[in-house]
Amino acid sequence: MGTATDRPLVLVLPGSGYGQQAPLLWWTRAVAEQHDAEVLAPSWDADDDAGTDPVGFVERSVERALGGRRPDLVVAKSFGCCALPWAVRNGIAGVWLTPVCTLGSVAAASATDVAVGGSADPLWQPDAIGGGGARLQTVDGADHALEVRGDWRRSQRLQAEVLDLVEGRIAGLRAV
């Protein structure tokens, strides 16, 4: 952020099959806008390059989307969490929703990061995140979409709790 009058910039990154219109990212945008933050929400098509080098693909996509700007916070879902090494290198805090722990890209999560996954998601392996001091939150019964299959009401409540966490991080940008 430049001066006190600047709006914070929140970078919202999708998964490979979980786009900006999906609930967690849709509401993240709404929360950020309610807190007078600017939102940059790129989309992508996960092609062969994405499959062979997911971290490189996401990092290149992020750099193109930012065009030299620096976000104040990253909120990423699943495949978008491959931006975590880039964010750590650049000192940018993140909220990492259902990171694909099997890729190893989240091992560098730092104390400024929050990682959230569901206990019913085989890709959520909090032990793989390492000792960087990141806050880890497991959503009981939730799958990779942070939903509880067959129970939309519980899914909605659980996602609202996750969005409360996102809102806290976004609201905190104004306090910096």
PDB file of N, CA, C and O in Angstrom, residues 24 94-99 101 109-110 113-121 123-127 129-130 133-144 146 155 157-169:
ATOM      1  N   LEU A  24     -16.895 -19.354  -2.271  1.00  0.00           N
ATOM      2  CA  LEU A  24     -15.840 -18.783  -1.421  1.00  0.00           C
ATOM      3  C   LEU A  24     -15.161 -17.581  -2.067  1.00  0.00           C
ATOM      4  O   LEU A  24     -14.841 -16.598  -1.388  1.00  0.00           O
ATOM      5  N   GLY A  94      -1.149 -14.313   3.040  1.00  0.00           N
ATOM      6  CA  GLY A  94      -2.189 -14.985   2.278  1.00  0.00           C
ATOM      7  C   GLY A  94      -3.141 -15.782   3.137  1.00  0.00           C
ATOM      8  O   GLY A  94      -2.814 -16.202   4.247  1.00  0.00           O
ATOM      9  N   VAL A  95      -4.324 -15.967   2.573  1.00  0.00           N
ATOM     10  CA  VAL A  95      -5.298 -16.914   3.091  1.00  0.00           C
ATOM     11  C   VAL A  95      -5.399 -17.985   2.022  1.00  0.00           C
ATOM     12  O   VAL A  95      -5.832 -17.708   0.895  1.00  0.00           O
ATOM     13  N   TRP A  96      -4.991 -19.190   2.355  1.00  0.00           N
ATOM     14  CA  TRP A  96      -4.845 -20.269   1.395  1.00  0.00           C
ATOM     15  C   TRP A  96      -5.948 -21.290   1.661  1.00  0.00           C
ATOM     16  O   TRP A  96      -5.895 -22.020   2.646  1.00  0.00           O
ATOM     17  N   LEU A  97      -6.957 -21.278   0.802  1.00  0.00           N
ATOM     18  CA  LEU A  97      -8.131 -22.122   0.970  1.00  0.00           C
ATOM     19  C   LEU A  97      -7.932 -23.449   0.246  1.00  0.00           C
ATOM     20  O   LEU A  97      -7.725 -23.459  -0.973  1.00  0.00           O
ATOM     21  N   THR A  98      -7.967 -24.524   0.962  1.00  0.00           N
ATOM     22  CA  THR A  98      -7.785 -25.892   0.463  1.00  0.00           C
ATOM     23  C   THR A  98      -6.544 -26.045  -0.412  1.00  0.00           C
ATOM     24  O   THR A  98      -6.622 -26.477  -1.552  1.00  0.00           O
ATOM     25  N   PRO A  99      -5.384 -25.687   0.126  1.00  0.00           N
ATOM     26  CA  PRO A  99      -4.162 -25.863  -0.668  1.00  0.00           C
ATOM     27  C   PRO A  99      -3.957 -27.336  -1.002  1.00  0.00           C
ATOM     28  O   PRO A  99      -4.323 -28.219  -0.235  1.00  0.00           O
ATOM     29  N   CYS A 101      -1.849 -29.851  -0.767  1.00  0.00           N
ATOM     30  CA  CYS A 101      -0.652 -30.162   0.015  1.00  0.00           C
ATOM     31  C   CYS A 101       0.224 -31.217  -0.651  1.00  0.00           C
ATOM     32  O   CYS A 101       1.427 -31.259  -0.406  1.00  0.00           O
ATOM     33  N   ALA A 109       4.727 -21.934   3.935  1.00  0.00           N
ATOM     34  CA  ALA A 109       3.784 -20.999   4.562  1.00  0.00           C
ATOM     35  C   ALA A 109       4.413 -20.387   5.807  1.00  0.00           C
ATOM     36  O   ALA A 109       5.039 -21.066   6.606  1.00  0.00           O
ATOM     37  N   SER A 110       4.229 -19.076   5.951  1.00  0.00           N
ATOM     38  CA  SER A 110       4.860 -18.354   7.049  1.00  0.00           C
ATOM     39  C   SER A 110       3.845 -17.955   8.104  1.00  0.00           C
ATOM     40  O   SER A 110       2.646 -18.197   7.975  1.00  0.00           O
ATOM     41  N   ASP A 113       0.562 -16.264   7.233  1.00  0.00           N
ATOM     42  CA  ASP A 113      -0.372 -17.007   6.406  1.00  0.00           C
ATOM     43  C   ASP A 113      -1.382 -17.788   7.237  1.00  0.00           C
ATOM     44  O   ASP A 113      -1.103 -18.197   8.364  1.00  0.00           O
ATOM     45  N   VAL A 114      -2.550 -17.992   6.630  1.00  0.00           N
ATOM     46  CA  VAL A 114      -3.582 -18.867   7.175  1.00  0.00           C
ATOM     47  C   VAL A 114      -3.901 -19.884   6.099  1.00  0.00           C
ATOM     48  O   VAL A 114      -4.129 -19.516   4.940  1.00  0.00           O
ATOM     49  N   ALA A 115      -3.905 -21.154   6.459  1.00  0.00           N
ATOM     50  CA  ALA A 115      -4.272 -22.215   5.526  1.00  0.00           C
ATOM     51  C   ALA A 115      -5.483 -22.943   6.089  1.00  0.00           C
ATOM     52  O   ALA A 115      -5.523 -23.275   7.269  1.00  0.00           O
ATOM     53  N   VAL A 116      -6.473 -23.158   5.218  1.00  0.00           N
ATOM     54  CA  VAL A 116      -7.737 -23.758   5.631  1.00  0.00           C
ATOM     55  C   VAL A 116      -8.029 -24.961   4.741  1.00  0.00           C
ATOM     56  O   VAL A 116      -7.947 -24.858   3.517  1.00  0.00           O
ATOM     57  N   GLY A 117      -8.373 -26.068   5.356  1.00  0.00           N
ATOM     58  CA  GLY A 117      -8.746 -27.253   4.603  1.00  0.00           C
ATOM     59  C   GLY A 117      -9.813 -28.038   5.328  1.00  0.00           C
ATOM     60  O   GLY A 117     -10.080 -27.804   6.513  1.00  0.00           O
ATOM     61  N   GLY A 118     -10.400 -28.971   4.624  1.00  0.00           N
ATOM     62  CA  GLY A 118     -11.462 -29.791   5.193  1.00  0.00           C
ATOM     63  C   GLY A 118     -10.960 -31.146   5.644  1.00  0.00           C
ATOM     64  O   GLY A 118     -10.102 -31.744   4.997  1.00  0.00           O
ATOM     65  N   SER A 119     -11.509 -31.637   6.735  1.00  0.00           N
ATOM     66  CA  SER A 119     -11.075 -32.938   7.256  1.00  0.00           C
ATOM     67  C   SER A 119     -11.440 -34.085   6.317  1.00  0.00           C
ATOM     68  O   SER A 119     -10.824 -35.149   6.383  1.00  0.00           O
ATOM     69  N   ALA A 120     -12.405 -33.892   5.419  1.00  0.00           N
ATOM     70  CA  ALA A 120     -12.788 -34.921   4.459  1.00  0.00           C
ATOM     71  C   ALA A 120     -12.122 -34.714   3.095  1.00  0.00           C
ATOM     72  O   ALA A 120     -12.528 -35.317   2.101  1.00  0.00           O
ATOM     73  N   ASP A 121     -11.115 -33.882   3.045  1.00  0.00           N
ATOM     74  CA  ASP A 121     -10.384 -33.594   1.806  1.00  0.00           C
ATOM     75  C   ASP A 121      -9.051 -34.328   1.845  1.00  0.00           C
ATOM     76  O   ASP A 121      -8.186 -33.988   2.662  1.00  0.00           O
ATOM     77  N   LEU A 123      -6.608 -34.040  -0.006  1.00  0.00           N
ATOM     78  CA  LEU A 123      -5.508 -33.144  -0.367  1.00  0.00           C
ATOM     79  C   LEU A 123      -5.092 -32.241   0.793  1.00  0.00           C
ATOM     80  O   LEU A 123      -4.061 -31.570   0.716  1.00  0.00           O
ATOM     81  N   TRP A 124      -5.891 -32.169   1.851  1.00  0.00           N
ATOM     82  CA  TRP A 124      -5.572 -31.362   3.035  1.00  0.00           C
ATOM     83  C   TRP A 124      -4.728 -32.219   3.968  1.00  0.00           C
ATOM     84  O   TRP A 124      -5.216 -33.159   4.598  1.00  0.00           O
ATOM     85  N   GLN A 125      -3.454 -31.878   4.023  1.00  0.00           N
ATOM     86  CA  GLN A 125      -2.494 -32.583   4.865  1.00  0.00           C
ATOM     87  C   GLN A 125      -1.719 -31.543   5.661  1.00  0.00           C
ATOM     88  O   GLN A 125      -0.626 -31.130   5.272  1.00  0.00           O
ATOM     89  N   PRO A 126      -2.294 -31.088   6.761  1.00  0.00           N
ATOM     90  CA  PRO A 126      -1.673 -29.994   7.514  1.00  0.00           C
ATOM     91  C   PRO A 126      -0.233 -30.270   7.931  1.00  0.00           C
ATOM     92  O   PRO A 126       0.575 -29.342   8.005  1.00  0.00           O
ATOM     93  N   ASP A 127       0.126 -31.527   8.149  1.00  0.00           N
ATOM     94  CA  ASP A 127       1.506 -31.847   8.533  1.00  0.00           C
ATOM     95  C   ASP A 127       2.494 -31.506   7.430  1.00  0.00           C
ATOM     96  O   ASP A 127       3.677 -31.279   7.691  1.00  0.00           O
ATOM     97  N   ILE A 129       2.523 -28.826   5.702  1.00  0.00           N
ATOM     98  CA  ILE A 129       2.701 -27.380   5.577  1.00  0.00           C
ATOM     99  C   ILE A 129       3.986 -26.911   6.255  1.00  0.00           C
ATOM    100  O   ILE A 129       4.522 -25.879   5.940  1.00  0.00           O
ATOM    101  N   GLY A 130       4.522 -27.682   7.114  1.00  0.00           N
ATOM    102  CA  GLY A 130       5.826 -27.360   7.679  1.00  0.00           C
ATOM    103  C   GLY A 130       5.754 -26.485   8.904  1.00  0.00           C
ATOM    104  O   GLY A 130       4.692 -26.184   9.434  1.00  0.00           O
ATOM    105  N   GLY A 133       5.101 -21.566  10.909  1.00  0.00           N
ATOM    106  CA  GLY A 133       4.283 -20.802  11.837  1.00  0.00           C
ATOM    107  C   GLY A 133       2.936 -20.373  11.296  1.00  0.00           C
ATOM    108  O   GLY A 133       2.230 -19.591  11.926  1.00  0.00           O
ATOM    109  N   ALA A 134       2.542 -20.878  10.129  1.00  0.00           N
ATOM    110  CA  ALA A 134       1.248 -20.515   9.563  1.00  0.00           C
ATOM    111  C   ALA A 134       0.127 -20.994  10.484  1.00  0.00           C
ATOM    112  O   ALA A 134       0.241 -22.025  11.136  1.00  0.00           O
ATOM    113  N   ARG A 135      -0.941 -20.235  10.509  1.00  0.00           N
ATOM    114  CA  ARG A 135      -2.137 -20.653  11.243  1.00  0.00           C
ATOM    115  C   ARG A 135      -2.869 -21.664  10.375  1.00  0.00           C
ATOM    116  O   ARG A 135      -3.166 -21.387   9.209  1.00  0.00           O
ATOM    117  N   LEU A 136      -3.166 -22.825  10.923  1.00  0.00           N
ATOM    118  CA  LEU A 136      -3.847 -23.882  10.182  1.00  0.00           C
ATOM    119  C   LEU A 136      -5.232 -24.077  10.777  1.00  0.00           C
ATOM    120  O   LEU A 136      -5.395 -24.126  11.991  1.00  0.00           O
ATOM    121  N   GLN A 137      -6.218 -24.185   9.899  1.00  0.00           N
ATOM    122  CA  GLN A 137      -7.588 -24.393  10.365  1.00  0.00           C
ATOM    123  C   GLN A 137      -8.202 -25.535   9.566  1.00  0.00           C
ATOM    124  O   GLN A 137      -8.274 -25.465   8.340  1.00  0.00           O
ATOM    125  N   THR A 138      -8.646 -26.559  10.279  1.00  0.00           N
ATOM    126  CA  THR A 138      -9.318 -27.685   9.645  1.00  0.00           C
ATOM    127  C   THR A 138     -10.813 -27.543   9.869  1.00  0.00           C
ATOM    128  O   THR A 138     -11.262 -27.375  11.006  1.00  0.00           O
ATOM    129  N   VAL A 139     -11.573 -27.621   8.779  1.00  0.00           N
ATOM    130  CA  VAL A 139     -13.030 -27.514   8.836  1.00  0.00           C
ATOM    131  C   VAL A 139     -13.589 -28.931   8.918  1.00  0.00           C
ATOM    132  O   VAL A 139     -13.475 -29.711   7.963  1.00  0.00           O
ATOM    133  N   ASP A 140     -14.156 -29.258  10.052  1.00  0.00           N
ATOM    134  CA  ASP A 140     -14.623 -30.611  10.333  1.00  0.00           C
ATOM    135  C   ASP A 140     -15.703 -31.061   9.355  1.00  0.00           C
ATOM    136  O   ASP A 140     -16.726 -30.392   9.186  1.00  0.00           O
ATOM    137  N   GLY A 141     -15.434 -32.184   8.692  1.00  0.00           N
ATOM    138  CA  GLY A 141     -16.405 -32.789   7.787  1.00  0.00           C
ATOM    139  C   GLY A 141     -16.428 -32.222   6.383  1.00  0.00           C
ATOM    140  O   GLY A 141     -17.155 -32.727   5.527  1.00  0.00           O
ATOM    141  N   ALA A 142     -15.663 -31.190   6.118  1.00  0.00           N
ATOM    142  CA  ALA A 142     -15.703 -30.522   4.818  1.00  0.00           C
ATOM    143  C   ALA A 142     -14.768 -31.200   3.814  1.00  0.00           C
ATOM    144  O   ALA A 142     -13.699 -31.687   4.163  1.00  0.00           O
ATOM    145  N   ASP A 143     -15.178 -31.154   2.549  1.00  0.00           N
ATOM    146  CA  ASP A 143     -14.391 -31.707   1.461  1.00  0.00           C
ATOM    147  C   ASP A 143     -13.520 -30.623   0.828  1.00  0.00           C
ATOM    148  O   ASP A 143     -13.341 -29.536   1.395  1.00  0.00           O
ATOM    149  N   HIS A 144     -13.030 -30.887  -0.372  1.00  0.00           N
ATOM    150  CA  HIS A 144     -12.119 -29.948  -1.034  1.00  0.00           C
ATOM    151  C   HIS A 144     -12.796 -28.632  -1.416  1.00  0.00           C
ATOM    152  O   HIS A 144     -12.125 -27.608  -1.581  1.00  0.00           O
ATOM    153  N   LEU A 146     -14.794 -27.221   0.612  1.00  0.00           N
ATOM    154  CA  LEU A 146     -15.204 -26.783   1.950  1.00  0.00           C
ATOM    155  C   LEU A 146     -16.720 -26.865   2.090  1.00  0.00           C
ATOM    156  O   LEU A 146     -17.375 -25.972   2.605  1.00  0.00           O
ATOM    157  N   SER A 155     -22.900 -26.748   5.218  1.00  0.00           N
ATOM    158  CA  SER A 155     -21.879 -26.228   4.294  1.00  0.00           C
ATOM    159  C   SER A 155     -21.886 -24.707   4.307  1.00  0.00           C
ATOM    160  O   SER A 155     -20.828 -24.063   4.385  1.00  0.00           O
ATOM    161  N   ARG A 157     -22.994 -22.675   6.636  1.00  0.00           N
ATOM    162  CA  ARG A 157     -22.501 -22.163   7.930  1.00  0.00           C
ATOM    163  C   ARG A 157     -20.981 -22.255   8.026  1.00  0.00           C
ATOM    164  O   ARG A 157     -20.322 -21.316   8.475  1.00  0.00           O
ATOM    165  N   LEU A 158     -20.438 -23.391   7.616  1.00  0.00           N
ATOM    166  CA  LEU A 158     -18.990 -23.575   7.676  1.00  0.00           C
ATOM    167  C   LEU A 158     -18.277 -22.586   6.757  1.00  0.00           C
ATOM    168  O   LEU A 158     -17.245 -22.008   7.131  1.00  0.00           O
ATOM    169  N   GLN A 159     -18.831 -22.383   5.556  1.00  0.00           N
ATOM    170  CA  GLN A 159     -18.201 -21.428   4.648  1.00  0.00           C
ATOM    171  C   GLN A 159     -18.311 -20.008   5.195  1.00  0.00           C
ATOM    172  O   GLN A 159     -17.388 -19.208   5.019  1.00  0.00           O
ATOM    173  N   ALA A 160     -19.404 -19.689   5.871  1.00  0.00           N
ATOM    174  CA  ALA A 160     -19.533 -18.358   6.491  1.00  0.00           C
ATOM    175  C   ALA A 160     -18.448 -18.164   7.550  1.00  0.00           C
ATOM    176  O   ALA A 160     -17.886 -17.073   7.673  1.00  0.00           O
ATOM    177  N   GLU A 161     -18.115 -19.209   8.288  1.00  0.00           N
ATOM    178  CA  GLU A 161     -17.039 -19.113   9.280  1.00  0.00           C
ATOM    179  C   GLU A 161     -15.694 -18.867   8.599  1.00  0.00           C
ATOM    180  O   GLU A 161     -14.887 -18.071   9.077  1.00  0.00           O
ATOM    181  N   VAL A 162     -15.468 -19.541   7.485  1.00  0.00           N
ATOM    182  CA  VAL A 162     -14.225 -19.324   6.728  1.00  0.00           C
ATOM    183  C   VAL A 162     -14.195 -17.891   6.197  1.00  0.00           C
ATOM    184  O   VAL A 162     -13.165 -17.209   6.260  1.00  0.00           O
ATOM    185  N   LEU A 163     -15.323 -17.406   5.710  1.00  0.00           N
ATOM    186  CA  LEU A 163     -15.379 -16.035   5.193  1.00  0.00           C
ATOM    187  C   LEU A 163     -15.219 -15.007   6.307  1.00  0.00           C
ATOM    188  O   LEU A 163     -14.676 -13.917   6.065  1.00  0.00           O
ATOM    189  N   ASP A 164     -15.614 -15.330   7.530  1.00  0.00           N
ATOM    190  CA  ASP A 164     -15.332 -14.453   8.678  1.00  0.00           C
ATOM    191  C   ASP A 164     -13.822 -14.305   8.864  1.00  0.00           C
ATOM    192  O   ASP A 164     -13.318 -13.208   9.126  1.00  0.00           O
ATOM    193  N   LEU A 165     -13.108 -15.406   8.702  1.00  0.00           N
ATOM    194  CA  LEU A 165     -11.648 -15.370   8.793  1.00  0.00           C
ATOM    195  C   LEU A 165     -11.069 -14.491   7.688  1.00  0.00           C
ATOM    196  O   LEU A 165     -10.204 -13.652   7.939  1.00  0.00           O
ATOM    197  N   VAL A 166     -11.567 -14.672   6.460  1.00  0.00           N
ATOM    198  CA  VAL A 166     -11.126 -13.850   5.324  1.00  0.00           C
ATOM    199  C   VAL A 166     -11.427 -12.374   5.610  1.00  0.00           C
ATOM    200  O   VAL A 166     -10.570 -11.513   5.402  1.00  0.00           O
ATOM    201  N   GLU A 167     -12.613 -12.105   6.115  1.00  0.00           N
ATOM    202  CA  GLU A 167     -12.978 -10.710   6.411  1.00  0.00           C
ATOM    203  C   GLU A 167     -12.047 -10.109   7.453  1.00  0.00           C
ATOM    204  O   GLU A 167     -11.626  -8.954   7.329  1.00  0.00           O
ATOM    205  N   GLY A 168     -11.702 -10.875   8.461  1.00  0.00           N
ATOM    206  CA  GLY A 168     -10.775 -10.364   9.474  1.00  0.00           C
ATOM    207  C   GLY A 168      -9.440  -9.958   8.879  1.00  0.00           C
ATOM    208  O   GLY A 168      -8.874  -8.928   9.230  1.00  0.00           O
ATOM    209  N   ARG A 169      -8.948 -10.757   7.955  1.00  0.00           N
ATOM    210  CA  ARG A 169      -7.660 -10.441   7.306  1.00  0.00           C
ATOM    211  C   ARG A 169      -7.796  -9.204   6.427  1.00  0.00           C
ATOM    212  O   ARG A 169      -6.913  -8.338   6.396  1.00  0.00           O
TER     213      ARG A 169
END
